[in-house]
PDB file of C-alpha atoms in Angstrom:
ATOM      1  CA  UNK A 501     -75.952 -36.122 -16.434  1.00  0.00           C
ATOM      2  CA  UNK A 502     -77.962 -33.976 -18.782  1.00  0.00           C
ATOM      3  CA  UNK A 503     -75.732 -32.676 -21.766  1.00  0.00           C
ATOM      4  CA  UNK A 504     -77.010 -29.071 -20.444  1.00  0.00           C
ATOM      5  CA  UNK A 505     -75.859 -29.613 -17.486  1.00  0.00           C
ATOM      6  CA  UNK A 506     -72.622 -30.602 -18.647  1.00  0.00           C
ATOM      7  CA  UNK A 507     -71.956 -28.090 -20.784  1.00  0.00           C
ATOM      8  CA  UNK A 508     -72.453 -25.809 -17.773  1.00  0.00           C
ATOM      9  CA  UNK A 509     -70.345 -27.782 -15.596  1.00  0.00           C
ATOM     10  CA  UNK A 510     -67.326 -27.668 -18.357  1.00  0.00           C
ATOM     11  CA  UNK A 511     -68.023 -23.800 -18.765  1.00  0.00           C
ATOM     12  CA  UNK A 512     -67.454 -23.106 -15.279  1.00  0.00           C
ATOM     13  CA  UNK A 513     -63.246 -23.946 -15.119  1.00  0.00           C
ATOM     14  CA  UNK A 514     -62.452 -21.807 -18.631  1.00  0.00           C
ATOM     15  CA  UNK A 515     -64.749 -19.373 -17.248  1.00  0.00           C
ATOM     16  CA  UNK A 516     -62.768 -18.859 -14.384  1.00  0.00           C
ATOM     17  CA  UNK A 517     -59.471 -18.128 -16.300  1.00  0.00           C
ATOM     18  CA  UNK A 518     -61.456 -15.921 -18.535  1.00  0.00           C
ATOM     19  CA  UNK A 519     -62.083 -13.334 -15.549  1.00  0.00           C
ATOM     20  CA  UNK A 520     -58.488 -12.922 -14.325  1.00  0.00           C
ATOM     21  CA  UNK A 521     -56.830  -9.829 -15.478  1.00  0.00           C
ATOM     22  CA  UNK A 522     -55.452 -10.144 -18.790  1.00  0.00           C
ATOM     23  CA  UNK A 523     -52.074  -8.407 -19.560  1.00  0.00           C
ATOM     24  CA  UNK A 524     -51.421  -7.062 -23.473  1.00  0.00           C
ATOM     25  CA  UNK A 525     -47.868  -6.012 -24.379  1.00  0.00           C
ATOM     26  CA  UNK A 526     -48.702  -3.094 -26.432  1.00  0.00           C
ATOM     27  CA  UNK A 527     -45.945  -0.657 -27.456  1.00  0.00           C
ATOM     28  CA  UNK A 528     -45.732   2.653 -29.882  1.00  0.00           C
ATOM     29  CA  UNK A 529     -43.386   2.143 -32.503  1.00  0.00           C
ATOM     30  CA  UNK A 530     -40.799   4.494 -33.210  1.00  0.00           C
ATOM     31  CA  UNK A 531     -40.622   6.639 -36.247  1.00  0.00           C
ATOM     32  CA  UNK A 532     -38.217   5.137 -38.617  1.00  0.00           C
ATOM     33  CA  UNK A 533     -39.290   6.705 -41.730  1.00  0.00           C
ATOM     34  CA  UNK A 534     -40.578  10.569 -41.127  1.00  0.00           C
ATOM     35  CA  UNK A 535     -43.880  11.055 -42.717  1.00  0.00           C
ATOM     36  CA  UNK A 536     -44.430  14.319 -45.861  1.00  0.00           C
ATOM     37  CA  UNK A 537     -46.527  15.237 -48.221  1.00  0.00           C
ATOM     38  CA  UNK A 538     -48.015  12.861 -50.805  1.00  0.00           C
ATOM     39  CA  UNK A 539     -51.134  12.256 -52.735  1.00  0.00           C
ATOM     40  CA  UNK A 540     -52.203   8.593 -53.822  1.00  0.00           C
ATOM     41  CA  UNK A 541     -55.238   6.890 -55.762  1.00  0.00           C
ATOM     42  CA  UNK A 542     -56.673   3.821 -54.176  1.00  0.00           C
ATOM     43  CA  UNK A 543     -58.799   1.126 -55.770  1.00  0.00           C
ATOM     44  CA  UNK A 544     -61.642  -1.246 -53.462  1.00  0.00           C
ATOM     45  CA  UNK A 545     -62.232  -4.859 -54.906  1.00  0.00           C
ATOM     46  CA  UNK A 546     -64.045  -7.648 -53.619  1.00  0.00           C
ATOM     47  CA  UNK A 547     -62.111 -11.154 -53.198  1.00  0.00           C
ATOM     48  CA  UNK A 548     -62.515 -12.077 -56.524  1.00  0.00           C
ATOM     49  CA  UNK A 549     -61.235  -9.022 -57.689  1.00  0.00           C
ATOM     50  CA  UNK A 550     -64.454  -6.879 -58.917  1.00  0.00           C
ATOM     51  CA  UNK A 551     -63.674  -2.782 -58.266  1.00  0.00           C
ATOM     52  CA  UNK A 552     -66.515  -1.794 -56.138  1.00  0.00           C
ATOM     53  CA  UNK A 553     -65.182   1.801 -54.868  1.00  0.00           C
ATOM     54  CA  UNK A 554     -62.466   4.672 -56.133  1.00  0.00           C
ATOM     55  CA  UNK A 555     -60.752   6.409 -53.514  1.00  0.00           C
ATOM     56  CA  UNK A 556     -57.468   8.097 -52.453  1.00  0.00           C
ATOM     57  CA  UNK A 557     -55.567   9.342 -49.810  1.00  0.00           C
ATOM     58  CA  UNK A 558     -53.629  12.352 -48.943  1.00  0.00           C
ATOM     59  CA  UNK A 559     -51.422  13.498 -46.754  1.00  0.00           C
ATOM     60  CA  UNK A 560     -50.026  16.905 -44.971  1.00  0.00           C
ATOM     61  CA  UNK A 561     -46.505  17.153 -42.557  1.00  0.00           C
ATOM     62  CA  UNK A 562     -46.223  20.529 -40.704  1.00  0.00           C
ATOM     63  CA  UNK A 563     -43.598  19.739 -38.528  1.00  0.00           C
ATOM     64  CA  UNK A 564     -44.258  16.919 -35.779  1.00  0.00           C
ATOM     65  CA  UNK A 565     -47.763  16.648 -36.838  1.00  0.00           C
ATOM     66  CA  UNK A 566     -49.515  15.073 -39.387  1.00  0.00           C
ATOM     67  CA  UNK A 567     -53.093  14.902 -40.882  1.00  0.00           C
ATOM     68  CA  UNK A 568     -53.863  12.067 -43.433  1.00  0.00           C
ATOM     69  CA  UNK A 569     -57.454  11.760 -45.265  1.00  0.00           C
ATOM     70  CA  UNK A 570     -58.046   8.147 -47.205  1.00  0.00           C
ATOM     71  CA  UNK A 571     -61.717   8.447 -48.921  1.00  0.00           C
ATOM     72  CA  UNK A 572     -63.452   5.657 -50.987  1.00  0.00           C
ATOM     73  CA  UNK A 573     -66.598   6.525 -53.193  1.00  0.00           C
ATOM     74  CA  UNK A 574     -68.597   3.380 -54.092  1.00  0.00           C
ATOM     75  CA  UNK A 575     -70.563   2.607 -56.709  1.00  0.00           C
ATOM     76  CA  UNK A 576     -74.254   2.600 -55.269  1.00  0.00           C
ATOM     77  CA  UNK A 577     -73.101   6.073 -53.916  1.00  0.00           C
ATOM     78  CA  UNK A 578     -71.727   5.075 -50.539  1.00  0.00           C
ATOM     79  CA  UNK A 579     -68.945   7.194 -48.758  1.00  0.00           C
ATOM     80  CA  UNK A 580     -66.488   6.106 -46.649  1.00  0.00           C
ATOM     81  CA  UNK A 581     -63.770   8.890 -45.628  1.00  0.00           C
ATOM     82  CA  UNK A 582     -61.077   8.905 -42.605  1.00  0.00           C
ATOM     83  CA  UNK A 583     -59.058  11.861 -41.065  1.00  0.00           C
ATOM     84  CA  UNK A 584     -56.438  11.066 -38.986  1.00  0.00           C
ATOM     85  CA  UNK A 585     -54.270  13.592 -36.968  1.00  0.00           C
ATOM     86  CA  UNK A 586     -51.345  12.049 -35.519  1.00  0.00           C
ATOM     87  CA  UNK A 587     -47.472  13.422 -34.441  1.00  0.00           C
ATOM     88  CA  UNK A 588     -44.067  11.407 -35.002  1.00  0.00           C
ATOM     89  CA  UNK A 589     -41.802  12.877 -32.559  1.00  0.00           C
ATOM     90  CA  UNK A 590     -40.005   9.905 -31.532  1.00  0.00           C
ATOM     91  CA  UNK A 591     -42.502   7.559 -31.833  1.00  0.00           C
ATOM     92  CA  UNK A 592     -46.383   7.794 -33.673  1.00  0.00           C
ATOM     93  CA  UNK A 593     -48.929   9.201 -31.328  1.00  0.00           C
ATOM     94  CA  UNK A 594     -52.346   9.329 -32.735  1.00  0.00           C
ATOM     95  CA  UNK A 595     -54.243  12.713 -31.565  1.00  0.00           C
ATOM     96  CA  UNK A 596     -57.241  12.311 -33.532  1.00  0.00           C
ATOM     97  CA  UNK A 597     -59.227  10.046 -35.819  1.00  0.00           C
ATOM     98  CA  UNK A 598     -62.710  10.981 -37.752  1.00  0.00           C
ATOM     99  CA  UNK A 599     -64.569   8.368 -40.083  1.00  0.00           C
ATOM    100  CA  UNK A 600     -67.960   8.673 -41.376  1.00  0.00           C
ATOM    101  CA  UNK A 601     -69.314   5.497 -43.554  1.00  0.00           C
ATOM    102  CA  UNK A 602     -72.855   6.293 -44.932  1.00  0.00           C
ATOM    103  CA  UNK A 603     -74.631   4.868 -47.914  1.00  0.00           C
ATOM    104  CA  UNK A 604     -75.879   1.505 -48.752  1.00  0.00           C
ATOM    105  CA  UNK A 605     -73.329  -0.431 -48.479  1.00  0.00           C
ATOM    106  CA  UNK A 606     -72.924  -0.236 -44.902  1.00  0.00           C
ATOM    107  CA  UNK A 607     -75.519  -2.168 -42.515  1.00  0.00           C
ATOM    108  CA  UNK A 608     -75.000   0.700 -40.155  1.00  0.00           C
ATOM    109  CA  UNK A 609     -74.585   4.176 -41.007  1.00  0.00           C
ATOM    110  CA  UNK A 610     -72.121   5.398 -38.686  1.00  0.00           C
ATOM    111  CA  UNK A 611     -69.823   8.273 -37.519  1.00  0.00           C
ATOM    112  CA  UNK A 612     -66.810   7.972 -34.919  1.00  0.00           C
ATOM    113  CA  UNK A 613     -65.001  10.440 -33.746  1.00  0.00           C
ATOM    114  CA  UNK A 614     -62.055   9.544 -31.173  1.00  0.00           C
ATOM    115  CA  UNK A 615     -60.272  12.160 -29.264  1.00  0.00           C
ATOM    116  CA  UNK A 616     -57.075  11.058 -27.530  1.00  0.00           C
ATOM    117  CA  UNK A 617     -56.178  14.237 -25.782  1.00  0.00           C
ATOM    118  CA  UNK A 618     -59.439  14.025 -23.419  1.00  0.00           C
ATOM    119  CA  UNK A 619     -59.773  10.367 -24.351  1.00  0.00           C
ATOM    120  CA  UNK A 620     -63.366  10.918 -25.837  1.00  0.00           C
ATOM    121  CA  UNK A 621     -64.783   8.485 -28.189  1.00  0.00           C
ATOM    122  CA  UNK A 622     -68.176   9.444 -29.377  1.00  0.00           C
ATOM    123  CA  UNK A 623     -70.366   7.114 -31.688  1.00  0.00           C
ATOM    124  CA  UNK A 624     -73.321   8.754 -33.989  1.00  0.00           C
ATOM    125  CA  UNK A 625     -75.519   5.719 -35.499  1.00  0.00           C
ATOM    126  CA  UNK A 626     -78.451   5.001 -37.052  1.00  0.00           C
ATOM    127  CA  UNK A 627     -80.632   1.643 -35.507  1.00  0.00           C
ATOM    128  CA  UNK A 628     -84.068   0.996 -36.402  1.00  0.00           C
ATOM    129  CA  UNK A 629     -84.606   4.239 -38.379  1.00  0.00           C
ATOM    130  CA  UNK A 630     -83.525   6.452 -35.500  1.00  0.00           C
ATOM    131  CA  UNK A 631     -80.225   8.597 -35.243  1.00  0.00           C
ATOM    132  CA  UNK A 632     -78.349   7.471 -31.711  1.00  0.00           C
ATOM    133  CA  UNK A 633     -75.368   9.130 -30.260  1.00  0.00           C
ATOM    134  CA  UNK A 634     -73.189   7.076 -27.701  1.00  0.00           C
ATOM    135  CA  UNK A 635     -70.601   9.418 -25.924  1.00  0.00           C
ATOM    136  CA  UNK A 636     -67.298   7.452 -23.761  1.00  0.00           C
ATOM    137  CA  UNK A 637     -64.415   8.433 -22.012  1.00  0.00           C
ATOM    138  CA  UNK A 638     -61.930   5.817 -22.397  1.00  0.00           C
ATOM    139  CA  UNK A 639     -58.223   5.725 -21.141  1.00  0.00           C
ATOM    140  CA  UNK A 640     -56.378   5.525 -24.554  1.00  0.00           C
ATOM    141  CA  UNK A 641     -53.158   3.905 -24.510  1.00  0.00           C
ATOM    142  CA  UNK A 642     -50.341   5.769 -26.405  1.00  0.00           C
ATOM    143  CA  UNK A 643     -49.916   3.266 -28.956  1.00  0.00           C
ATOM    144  CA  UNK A 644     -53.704   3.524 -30.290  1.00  0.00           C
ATOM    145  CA  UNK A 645     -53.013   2.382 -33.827  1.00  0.00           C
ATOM    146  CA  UNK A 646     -56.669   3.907 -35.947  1.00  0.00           C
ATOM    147  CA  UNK A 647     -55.966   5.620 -38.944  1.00  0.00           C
ATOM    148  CA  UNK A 648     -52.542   4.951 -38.732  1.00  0.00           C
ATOM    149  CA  UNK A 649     -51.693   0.846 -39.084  1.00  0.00           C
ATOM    150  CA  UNK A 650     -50.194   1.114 -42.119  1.00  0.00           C
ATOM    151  CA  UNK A 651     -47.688   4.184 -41.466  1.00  0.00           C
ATOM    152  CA  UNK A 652     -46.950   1.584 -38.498  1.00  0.00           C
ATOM    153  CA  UNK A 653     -45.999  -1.310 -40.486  1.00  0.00           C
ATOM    154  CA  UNK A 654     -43.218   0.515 -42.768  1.00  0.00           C
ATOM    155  CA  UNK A 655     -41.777   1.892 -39.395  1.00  0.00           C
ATOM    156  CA  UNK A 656     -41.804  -1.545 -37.429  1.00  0.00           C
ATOM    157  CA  UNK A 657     -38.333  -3.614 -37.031  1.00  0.00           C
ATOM    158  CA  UNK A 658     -38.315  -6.252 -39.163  1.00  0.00           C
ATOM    159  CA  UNK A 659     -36.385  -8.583 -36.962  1.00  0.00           C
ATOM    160  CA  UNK A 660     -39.072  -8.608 -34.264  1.00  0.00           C
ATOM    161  CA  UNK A 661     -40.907 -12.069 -34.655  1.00  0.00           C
ATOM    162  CA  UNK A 662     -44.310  -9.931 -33.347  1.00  0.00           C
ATOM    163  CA  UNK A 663     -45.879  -6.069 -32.030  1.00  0.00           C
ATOM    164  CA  UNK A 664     -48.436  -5.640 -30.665  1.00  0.00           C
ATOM    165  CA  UNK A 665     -50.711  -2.224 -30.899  1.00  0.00           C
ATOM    166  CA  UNK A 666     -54.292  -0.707 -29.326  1.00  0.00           C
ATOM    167  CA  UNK A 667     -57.082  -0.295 -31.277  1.00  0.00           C
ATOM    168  CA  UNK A 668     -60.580   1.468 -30.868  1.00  0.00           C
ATOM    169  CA  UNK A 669     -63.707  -0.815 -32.084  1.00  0.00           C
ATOM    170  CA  UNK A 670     -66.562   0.528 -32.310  1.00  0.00           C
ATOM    171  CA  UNK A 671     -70.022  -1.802 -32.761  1.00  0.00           C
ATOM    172  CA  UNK A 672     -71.257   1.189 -32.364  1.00  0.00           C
ATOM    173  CA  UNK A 673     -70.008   0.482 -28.079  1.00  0.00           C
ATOM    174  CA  UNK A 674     -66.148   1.859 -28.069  1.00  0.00           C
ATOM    175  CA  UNK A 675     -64.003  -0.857 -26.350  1.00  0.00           C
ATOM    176  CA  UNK A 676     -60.185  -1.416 -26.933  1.00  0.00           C
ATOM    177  CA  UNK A 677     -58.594  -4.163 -28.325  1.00  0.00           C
ATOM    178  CA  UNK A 678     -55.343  -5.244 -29.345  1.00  0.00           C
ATOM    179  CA  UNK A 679     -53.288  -5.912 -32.640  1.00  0.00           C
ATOM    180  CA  UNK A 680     -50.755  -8.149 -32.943  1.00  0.00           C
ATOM    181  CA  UNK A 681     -48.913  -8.001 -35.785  1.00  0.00           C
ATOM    182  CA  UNK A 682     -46.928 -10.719 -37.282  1.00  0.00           C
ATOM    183  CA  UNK A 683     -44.413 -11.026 -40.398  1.00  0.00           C
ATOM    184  CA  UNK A 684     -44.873 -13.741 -42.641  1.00  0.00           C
ATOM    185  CA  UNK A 685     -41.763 -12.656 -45.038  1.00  0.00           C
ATOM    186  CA  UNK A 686     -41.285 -11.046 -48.235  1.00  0.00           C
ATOM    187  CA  UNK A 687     -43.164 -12.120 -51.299  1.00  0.00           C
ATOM    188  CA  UNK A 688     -42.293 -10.731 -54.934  1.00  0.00           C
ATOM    189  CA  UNK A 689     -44.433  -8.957 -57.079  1.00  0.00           C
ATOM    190  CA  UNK A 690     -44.164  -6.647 -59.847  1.00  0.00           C
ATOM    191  CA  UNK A 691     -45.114  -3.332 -61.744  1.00  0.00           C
ATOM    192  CA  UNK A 692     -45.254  -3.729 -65.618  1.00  0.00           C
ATOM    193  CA  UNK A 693     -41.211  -4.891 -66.342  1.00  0.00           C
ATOM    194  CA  UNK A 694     -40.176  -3.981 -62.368  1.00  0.00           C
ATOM    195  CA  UNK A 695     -40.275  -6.315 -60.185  1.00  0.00           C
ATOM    196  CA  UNK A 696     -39.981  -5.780 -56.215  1.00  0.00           C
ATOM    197  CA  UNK A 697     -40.190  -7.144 -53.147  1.00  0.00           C
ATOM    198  CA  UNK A 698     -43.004  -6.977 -50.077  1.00  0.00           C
ATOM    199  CA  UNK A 699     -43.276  -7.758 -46.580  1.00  0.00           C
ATOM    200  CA  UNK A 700     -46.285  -9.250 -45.706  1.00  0.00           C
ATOM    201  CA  UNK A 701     -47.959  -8.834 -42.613  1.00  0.00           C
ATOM    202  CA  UNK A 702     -50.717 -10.933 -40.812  1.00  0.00           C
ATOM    203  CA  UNK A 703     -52.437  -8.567 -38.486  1.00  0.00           C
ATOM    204  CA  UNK A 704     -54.733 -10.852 -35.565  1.00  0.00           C
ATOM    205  CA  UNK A 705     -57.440  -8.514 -34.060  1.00  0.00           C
ATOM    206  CA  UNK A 706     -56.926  -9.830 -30.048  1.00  0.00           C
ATOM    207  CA  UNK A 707     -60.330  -8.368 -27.997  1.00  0.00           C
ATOM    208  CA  UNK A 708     -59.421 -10.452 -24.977  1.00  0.00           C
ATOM    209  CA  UNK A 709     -61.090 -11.750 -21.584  1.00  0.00           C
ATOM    210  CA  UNK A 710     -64.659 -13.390 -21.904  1.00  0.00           C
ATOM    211  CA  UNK A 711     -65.840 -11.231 -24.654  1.00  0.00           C
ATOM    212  CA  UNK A 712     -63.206 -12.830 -27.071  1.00  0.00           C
ATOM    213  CA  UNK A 713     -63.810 -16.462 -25.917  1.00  0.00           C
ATOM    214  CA  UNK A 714     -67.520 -15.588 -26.722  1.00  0.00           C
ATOM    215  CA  UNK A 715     -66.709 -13.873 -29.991  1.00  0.00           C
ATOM    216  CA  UNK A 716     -64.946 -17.232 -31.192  1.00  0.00           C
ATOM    217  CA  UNK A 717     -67.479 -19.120 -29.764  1.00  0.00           C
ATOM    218  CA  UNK A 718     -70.693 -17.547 -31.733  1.00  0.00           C
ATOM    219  CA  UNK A 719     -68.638 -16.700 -35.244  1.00  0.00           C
ATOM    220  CA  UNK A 720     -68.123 -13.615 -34.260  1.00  0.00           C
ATOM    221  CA  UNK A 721     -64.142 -13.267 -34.489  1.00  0.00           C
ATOM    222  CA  UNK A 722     -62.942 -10.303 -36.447  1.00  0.00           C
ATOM    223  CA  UNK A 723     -61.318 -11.519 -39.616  1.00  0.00           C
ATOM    224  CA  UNK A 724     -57.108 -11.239 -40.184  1.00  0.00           C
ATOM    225  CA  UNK A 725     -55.441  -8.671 -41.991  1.00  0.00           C
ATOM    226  CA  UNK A 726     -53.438  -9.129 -44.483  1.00  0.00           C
ATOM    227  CA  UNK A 727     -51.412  -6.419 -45.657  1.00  0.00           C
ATOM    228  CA  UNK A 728     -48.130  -5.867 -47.797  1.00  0.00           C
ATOM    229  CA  UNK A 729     -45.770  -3.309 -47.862  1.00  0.00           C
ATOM    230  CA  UNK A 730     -42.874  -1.711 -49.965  1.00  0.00           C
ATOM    231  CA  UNK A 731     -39.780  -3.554 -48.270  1.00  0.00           C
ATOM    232  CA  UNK A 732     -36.831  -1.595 -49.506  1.00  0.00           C
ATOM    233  CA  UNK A 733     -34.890   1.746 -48.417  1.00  0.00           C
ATOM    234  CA  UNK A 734     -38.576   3.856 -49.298  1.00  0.00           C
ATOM    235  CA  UNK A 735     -41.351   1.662 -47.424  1.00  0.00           C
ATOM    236  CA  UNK A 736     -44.532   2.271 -48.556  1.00  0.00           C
ATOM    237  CA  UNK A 737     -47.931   0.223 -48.705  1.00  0.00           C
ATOM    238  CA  UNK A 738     -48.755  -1.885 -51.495  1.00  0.00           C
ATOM    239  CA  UNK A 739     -52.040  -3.646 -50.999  1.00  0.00           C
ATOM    240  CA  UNK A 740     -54.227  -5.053 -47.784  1.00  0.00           C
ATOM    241  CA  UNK A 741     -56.760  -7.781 -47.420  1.00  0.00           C
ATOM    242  CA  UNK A 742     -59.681  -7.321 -44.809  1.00  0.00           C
ATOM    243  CA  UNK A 743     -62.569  -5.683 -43.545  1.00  0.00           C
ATOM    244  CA  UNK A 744     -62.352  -1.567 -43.676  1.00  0.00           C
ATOM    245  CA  UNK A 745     -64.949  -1.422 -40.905  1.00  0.00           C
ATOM    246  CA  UNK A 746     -65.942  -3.515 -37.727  1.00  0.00           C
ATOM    247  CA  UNK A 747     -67.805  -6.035 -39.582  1.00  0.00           C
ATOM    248  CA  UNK A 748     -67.251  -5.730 -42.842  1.00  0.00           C
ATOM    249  CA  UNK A 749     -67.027  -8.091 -45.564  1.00  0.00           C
ATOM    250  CA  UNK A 750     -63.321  -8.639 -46.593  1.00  0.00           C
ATOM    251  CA  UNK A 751     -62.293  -6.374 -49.597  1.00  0.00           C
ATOM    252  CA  UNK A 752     -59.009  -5.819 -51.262  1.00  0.00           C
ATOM    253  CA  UNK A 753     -57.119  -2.383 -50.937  1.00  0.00           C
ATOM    254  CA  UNK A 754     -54.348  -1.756 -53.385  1.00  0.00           C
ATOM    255  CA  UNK A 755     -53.129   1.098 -55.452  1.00  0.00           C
ATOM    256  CA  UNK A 756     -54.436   2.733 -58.481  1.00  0.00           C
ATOM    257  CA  UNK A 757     -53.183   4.478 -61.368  1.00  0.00           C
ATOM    258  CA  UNK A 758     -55.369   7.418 -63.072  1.00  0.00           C
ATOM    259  CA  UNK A 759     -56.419   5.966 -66.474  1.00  0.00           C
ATOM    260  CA  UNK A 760     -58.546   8.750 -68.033  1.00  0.00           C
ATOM    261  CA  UNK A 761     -57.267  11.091 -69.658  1.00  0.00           C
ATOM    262  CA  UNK A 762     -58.907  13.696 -72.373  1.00  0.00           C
ATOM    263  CA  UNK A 763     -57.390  12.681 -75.862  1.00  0.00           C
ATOM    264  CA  UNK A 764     -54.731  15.222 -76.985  1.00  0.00           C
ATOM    265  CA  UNK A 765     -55.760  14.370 -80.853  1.00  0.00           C
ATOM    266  CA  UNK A 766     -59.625  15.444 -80.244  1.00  0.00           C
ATOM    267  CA  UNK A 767     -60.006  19.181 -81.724  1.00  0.00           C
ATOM    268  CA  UNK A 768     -60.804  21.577 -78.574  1.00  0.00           C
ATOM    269  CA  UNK A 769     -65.169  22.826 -78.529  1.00  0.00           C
ATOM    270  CA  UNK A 770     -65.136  26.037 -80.725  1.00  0.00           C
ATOM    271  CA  UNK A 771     -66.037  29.067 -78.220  1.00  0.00           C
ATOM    272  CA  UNK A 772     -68.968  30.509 -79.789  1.00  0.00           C
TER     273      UNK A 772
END
């Protein structure tokens, strides 16, 4: 038999399986640890450790709901900024999620807006020189997890061996996928003479049904995440390992402290 042939004949079985509905256990996770007001600085390396961005991220409670912005500036100029509305009454409900990546260290310029109330994803991208806008109405599951995965890992119970959450990809076409997020255990690590304790998480991107055999099959599998977080009585997030857009390069997030500051001993400018 020709190896074509074959291939086709062994493609037909898996195939099969591939187009029967597929059923993912997604749940919202229930708010553990309120969110409030804070203000953090955020560093971008590569793998090897090389700072290519500055960012932070900020954050505003009024009540129930909650807006967080997380910006990174590179340095060939690129922006990359996120606004995320979301509520915690009982459980974390995203309402709204904004990001806009632009510069040149993007392959795609690209702006996605996703609207959960009227379940409205709308993609504005640039392809072959010309601006495109791609406009979807999807039906968003409650436990849509963008902008808000890592206020989801302090708040998920540590004695569940896995959770899985939706997600909204966009390549620039909107489809959801799934999360599943899995604890690997704590890990220690330490700030000057502290040391602490993280949990680290490995988060599997699951897109499901033929696309996701394909996506293994060509290389095209989205990467893990790896992320860490604060594991004491005041979660917080410490540091995350992955891609921080569809398909990105893997880069290190982690916390920053301000360095500069103007010298105290230098004589203040005579006003003239």
């Amino acid at each position: 038999m020709p190896k074509s042939i074959l291939i086709v004949v062994r493609l037909v079985p898996l195939l099969a399986c591939l187009l029967q509905p597929t059923i993912a256990h997604a749940e919202t996770v229930a708010v553990r640890y309120r969110e409030g007001v804070s203000h953090g600085f955020l560093v971008l390396r590569t793998q090897d450790g090389k700072p290519i961005a500055d960012g932070d991220s900020t954050q505003v409670a009024q009540g129930d709901r909650v807006t967080s912005r997380m910006r990174f500036r590179f340095k060939d100029g690129s922006i990359y900024e996120q606004t995320t509305v979301f509520s915690q009454h009982g459980t974390f409900r995203l309402l709204s999620d904004h990001v806009v990546q632009k510069g040149p260290t993007f392959k795609r310029p690209m702006e996605t807006v996703i609207d959960v109330t009227n379940g409205q994803v709308t993609v504005r991208y640039t392809e072959d020189g010309r601006d495109k806008v791609l406009t979807e109405r999807l039906e968003l599951p409650p436990d849509v997890a963008n902008g808000i995965l890592f206020t989801l890992l302090k708040n998920v119970q540590r004695d569940v061996p896995k959770a899985t959450v939706s997600y909204v990809a966009a390549t620039p076409k909107p489809r959801i996928v799934h999360l599943e997020v899995t604890p690997q255990g704590q890990e220690p690590f330490s700030i000057g003479s502290y040391s602490h304790k993280a949990i680290h998480y490995v988060v599997k991107v699951k897109i499901g049904g033929v696309a996701g055999v394909v996506a293994h099959l060509v290389g095209k599998q989205p990467p893990d995440i790896q992320a860490w977080v604060l594991g004491d009585e005041a979660p917080a997030f410490v540091r995350s390992d992955g891609p921080l857009y569809g398909d990105g390069p893997i880069w290190r997030m982690e916390l920053a402290v301000p360095a500069v500051w103007p010298n105290s001993t230098t004589a203040a400018p005579s006003q003239k």
